[in-house]
Coordinates of C-alpha atoms and ligand atoms in Angstrom, one line a residue:
X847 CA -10.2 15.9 -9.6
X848 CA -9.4 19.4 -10.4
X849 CA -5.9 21.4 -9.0
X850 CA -7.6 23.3 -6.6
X851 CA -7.3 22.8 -2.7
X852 CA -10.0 21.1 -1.8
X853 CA -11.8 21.5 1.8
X854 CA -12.1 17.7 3.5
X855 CA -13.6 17.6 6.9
X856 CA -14.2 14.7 8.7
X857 CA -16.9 13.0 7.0
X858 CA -16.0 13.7 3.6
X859 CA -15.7 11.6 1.3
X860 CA -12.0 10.7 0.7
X861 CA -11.3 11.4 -2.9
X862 CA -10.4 8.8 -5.4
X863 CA -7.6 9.0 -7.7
X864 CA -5.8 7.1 -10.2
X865 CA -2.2 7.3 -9.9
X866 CA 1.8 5.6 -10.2
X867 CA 2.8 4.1 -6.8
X868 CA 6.1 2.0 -5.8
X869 CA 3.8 -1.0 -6.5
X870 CA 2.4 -0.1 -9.9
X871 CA -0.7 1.9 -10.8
X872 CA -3.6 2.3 -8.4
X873 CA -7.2 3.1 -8.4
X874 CA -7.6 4.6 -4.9
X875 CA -11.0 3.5 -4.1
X876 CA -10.2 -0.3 -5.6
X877 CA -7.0 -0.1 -3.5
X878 CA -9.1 0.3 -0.1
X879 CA -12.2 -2.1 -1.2
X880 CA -13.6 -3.5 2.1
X881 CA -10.6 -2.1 4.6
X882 CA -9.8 1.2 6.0
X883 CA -7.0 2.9 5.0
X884 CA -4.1 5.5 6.5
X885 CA -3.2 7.6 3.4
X886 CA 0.0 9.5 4.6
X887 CA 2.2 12.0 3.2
X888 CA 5.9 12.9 3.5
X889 CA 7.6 16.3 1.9
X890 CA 10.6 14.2 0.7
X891 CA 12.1 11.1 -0.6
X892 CA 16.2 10.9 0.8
X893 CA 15.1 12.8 4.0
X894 CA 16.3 12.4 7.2
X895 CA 12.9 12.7 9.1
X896 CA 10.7 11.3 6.5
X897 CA 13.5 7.8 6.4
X898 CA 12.4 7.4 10.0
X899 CA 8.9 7.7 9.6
X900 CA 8.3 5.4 6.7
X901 CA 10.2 3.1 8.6
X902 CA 8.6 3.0 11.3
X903 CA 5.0 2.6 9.6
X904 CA 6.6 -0.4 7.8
X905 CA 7.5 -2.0 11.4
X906 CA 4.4 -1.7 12.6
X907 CA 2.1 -2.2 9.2
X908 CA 1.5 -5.6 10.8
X909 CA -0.5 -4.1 13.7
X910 CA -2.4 -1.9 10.5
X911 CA -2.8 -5.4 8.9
X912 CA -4.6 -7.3 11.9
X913 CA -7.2 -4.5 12.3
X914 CA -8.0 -4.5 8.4
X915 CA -6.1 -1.0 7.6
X916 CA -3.6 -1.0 4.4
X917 CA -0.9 1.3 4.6
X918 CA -0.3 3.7 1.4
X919 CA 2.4 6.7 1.5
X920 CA 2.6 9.6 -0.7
X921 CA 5.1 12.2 -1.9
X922 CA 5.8 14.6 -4.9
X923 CA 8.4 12.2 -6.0
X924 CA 8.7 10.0 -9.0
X925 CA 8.2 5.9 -8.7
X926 CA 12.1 5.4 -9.6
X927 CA 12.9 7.5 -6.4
X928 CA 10.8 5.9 -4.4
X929 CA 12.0 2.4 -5.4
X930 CA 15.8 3.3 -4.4
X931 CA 14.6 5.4 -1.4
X932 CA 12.8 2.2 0.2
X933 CA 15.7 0.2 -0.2
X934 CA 17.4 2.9 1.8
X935 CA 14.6 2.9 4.4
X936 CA 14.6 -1.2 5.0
X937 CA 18.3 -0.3 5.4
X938 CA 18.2 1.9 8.3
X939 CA 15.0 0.7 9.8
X940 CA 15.5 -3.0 9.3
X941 CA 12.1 -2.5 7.9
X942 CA 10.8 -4.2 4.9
X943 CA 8.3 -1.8 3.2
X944 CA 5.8 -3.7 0.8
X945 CA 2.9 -0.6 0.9
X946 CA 2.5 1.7 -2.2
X947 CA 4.1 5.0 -2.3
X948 CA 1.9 7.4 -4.3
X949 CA 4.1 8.9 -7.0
X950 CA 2.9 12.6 -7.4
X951 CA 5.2 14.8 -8.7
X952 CA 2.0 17.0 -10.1
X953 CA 1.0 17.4 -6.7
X954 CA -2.8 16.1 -7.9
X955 CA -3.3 14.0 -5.1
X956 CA -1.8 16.7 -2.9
X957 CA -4.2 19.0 -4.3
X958 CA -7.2 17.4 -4.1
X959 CA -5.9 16.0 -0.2
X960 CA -5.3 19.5 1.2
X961 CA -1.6 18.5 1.7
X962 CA 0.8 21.3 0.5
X963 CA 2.8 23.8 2.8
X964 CA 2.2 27.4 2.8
X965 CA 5.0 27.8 6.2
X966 CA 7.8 26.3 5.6
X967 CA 10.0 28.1 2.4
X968 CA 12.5 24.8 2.5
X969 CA 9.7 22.7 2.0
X970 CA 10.0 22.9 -2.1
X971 CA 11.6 21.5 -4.9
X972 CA 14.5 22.5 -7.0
X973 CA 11.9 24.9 -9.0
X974 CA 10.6 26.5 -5.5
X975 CA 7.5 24.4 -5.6
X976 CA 6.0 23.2 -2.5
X977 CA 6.6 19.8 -1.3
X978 CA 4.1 18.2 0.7
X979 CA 3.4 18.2 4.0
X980 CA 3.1 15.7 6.7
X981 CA -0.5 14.9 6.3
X982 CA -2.3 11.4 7.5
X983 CA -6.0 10.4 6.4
X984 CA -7.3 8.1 8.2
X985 CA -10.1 6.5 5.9
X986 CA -12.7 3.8 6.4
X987 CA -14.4 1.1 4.2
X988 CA -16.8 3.1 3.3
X989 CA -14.3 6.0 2.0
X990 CA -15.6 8.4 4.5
X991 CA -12.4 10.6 6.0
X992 CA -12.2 9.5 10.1
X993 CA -9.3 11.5 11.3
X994 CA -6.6 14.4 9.3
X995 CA -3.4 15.4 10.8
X996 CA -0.9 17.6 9.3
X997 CA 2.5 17.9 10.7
X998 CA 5.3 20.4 10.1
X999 CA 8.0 19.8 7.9
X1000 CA 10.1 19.4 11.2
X1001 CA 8.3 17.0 13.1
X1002 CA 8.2 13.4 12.5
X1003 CA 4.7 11.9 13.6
X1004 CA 3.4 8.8 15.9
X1005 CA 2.4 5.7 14.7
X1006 CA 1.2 5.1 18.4
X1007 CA -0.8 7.5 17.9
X1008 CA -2.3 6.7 14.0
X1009 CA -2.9 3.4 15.4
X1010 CA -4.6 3.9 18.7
X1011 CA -7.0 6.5 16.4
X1012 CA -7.9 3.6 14.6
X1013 CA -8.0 1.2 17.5
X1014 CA -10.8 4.3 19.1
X1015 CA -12.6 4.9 15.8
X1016 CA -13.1 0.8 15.2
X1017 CA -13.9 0.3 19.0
X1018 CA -16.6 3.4 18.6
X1019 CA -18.2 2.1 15.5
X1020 CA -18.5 -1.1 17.2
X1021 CA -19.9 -0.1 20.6
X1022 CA -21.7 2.9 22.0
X1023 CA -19.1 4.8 23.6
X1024 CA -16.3 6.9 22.7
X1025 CA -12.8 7.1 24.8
X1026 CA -11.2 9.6 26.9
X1027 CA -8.0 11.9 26.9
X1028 CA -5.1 9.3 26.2
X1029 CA -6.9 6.1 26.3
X1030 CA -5.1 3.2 25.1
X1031 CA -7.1 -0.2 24.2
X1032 CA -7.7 -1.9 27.8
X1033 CA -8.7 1.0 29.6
X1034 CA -12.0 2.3 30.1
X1035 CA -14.0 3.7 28.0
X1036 CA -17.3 6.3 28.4
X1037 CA -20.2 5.6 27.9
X1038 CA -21.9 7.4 24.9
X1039 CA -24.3 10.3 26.1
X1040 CA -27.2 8.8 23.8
X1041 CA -27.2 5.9 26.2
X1042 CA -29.4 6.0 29.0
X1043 CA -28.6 5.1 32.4
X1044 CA -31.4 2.1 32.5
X1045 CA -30.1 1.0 28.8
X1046 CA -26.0 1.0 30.2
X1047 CA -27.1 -1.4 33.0
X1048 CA -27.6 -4.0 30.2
X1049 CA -25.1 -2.7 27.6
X1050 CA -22.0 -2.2 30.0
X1051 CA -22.9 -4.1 33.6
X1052 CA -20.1 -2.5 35.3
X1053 CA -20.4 1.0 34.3
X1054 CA -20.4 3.9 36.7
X1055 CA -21.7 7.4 36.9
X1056 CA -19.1 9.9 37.7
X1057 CA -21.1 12.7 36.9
X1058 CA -24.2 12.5 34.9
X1059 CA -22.7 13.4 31.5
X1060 CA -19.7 11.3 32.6
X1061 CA -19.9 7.7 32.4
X1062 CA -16.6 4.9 32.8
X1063 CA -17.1 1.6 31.9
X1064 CA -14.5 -1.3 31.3
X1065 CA -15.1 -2.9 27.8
X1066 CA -14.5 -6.8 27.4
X1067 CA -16.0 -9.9 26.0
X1068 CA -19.1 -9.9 27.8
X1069 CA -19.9 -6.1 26.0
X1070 CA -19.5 -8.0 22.1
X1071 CA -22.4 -9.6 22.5
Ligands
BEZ2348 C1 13.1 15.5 6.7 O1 12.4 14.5 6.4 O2 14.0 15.5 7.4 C2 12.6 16.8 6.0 C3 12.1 16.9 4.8 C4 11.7 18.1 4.2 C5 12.0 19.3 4.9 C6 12.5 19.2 6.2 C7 12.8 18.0 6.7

């Protein structure tokens, strides 16, 4: 892993690492093994924003947990802060955070992730180096990159959001279809152009031609089999 920015698109493969988290060492790749995972970034450990957003992913890792995606955080911050920061979190949140926090005060993993700041001049350290951003990775078992966000310093993110992603990628890479502007699980879906009309009669019964590049179709049990 060199210190260069690297370019990830969607697609790539996520890049492992080897690093200190609030749960001991960790071998990125190892750490995933047969799940997805939602690598995430904050700029800062003892910041206001960032203390609502971790716990707020530690509330809802259980909803991560059910669809077979681990939670790991990351920040240019040593281990020791980010053991008396989560204590501070699980304070305020009523959270109980048991993820890894990537310790990477090198910014190596920030580097080779894409996720340092070039716009906001608060977002740095005591010695003017950037901090990271707000970054989120979604990554799946076979450590191909599914989704990137990056978010200003400024904005706290949505878990709603990270975990309907997920909840669209899995349902996608189950099914041949893909899902609209702010489709949440239960609504319909469209069908995937690459299916024909005469295949959707079978695939999805009650599916319905709104125009002929736009197909709706409910998804339920009767479309697992
Ligand atoms: C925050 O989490 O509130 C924050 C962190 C770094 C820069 C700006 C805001």
């Amino acid at each position: 892993m060199s210190g260069q920015q690297s370019t990830l698109r969607l697609g790539s493969t996520a890049p492992d690492f080897e690093a200190e988290t609030s749960n001991g060492k960790i071998s990125f790749h190892e750490y995933i093994g047969d799940s997805w995972a939602i690598l995430f970034s904050h700029p800062d450990d003892f910041t206001p924003v960032c203390t609502t957003e971790l716990g707020a992913f530690a509330k809802l890792e259980p909803e991560f947990t059910k669809r077979n995606v681990k939670l790991i955080g990351l920040s240019a911050n040593n281990t020791d802060s980010h053991k008396a920061w989560i204590k501070d979190i699980d304070e305020v949140s009523g959270s109980k955070l048991s993820f890894p926090i990537v310790s990477d005060p090198e910014r190596k993993v920030a580097h080779a992730y894409d996720m340092i700041d070039y716009q906001d001049a608060t977002n740095v350290d005591d010695k003017g180096v950037q901090f990271t951003i707000r970054s989120v990775f979604i990554i799946d078992p076979k450590k191909k990159i599914r989704l990137i966000l990056a978010y200003p310093a400024s904005t706290g993110r949505n878990t709603a959001e990270v975990l309907r992603v997920v909840d669209s990628l899995q349902l996608g890479d189950k099914h041949r279809i893909t899902t609209p502007i702010n489709w949440v699980p239960g609504d319909d879906v469209i069908v995937h152009p690459s299916v024909s009309n005469e295949e959707a009669k079978t695939l999805f019964p009650k599916f319905r031609i709104i125009k002929p590049y736009l197909r709706l179709s409910p998804l339920d049990a009767t479309n697992d089999n």
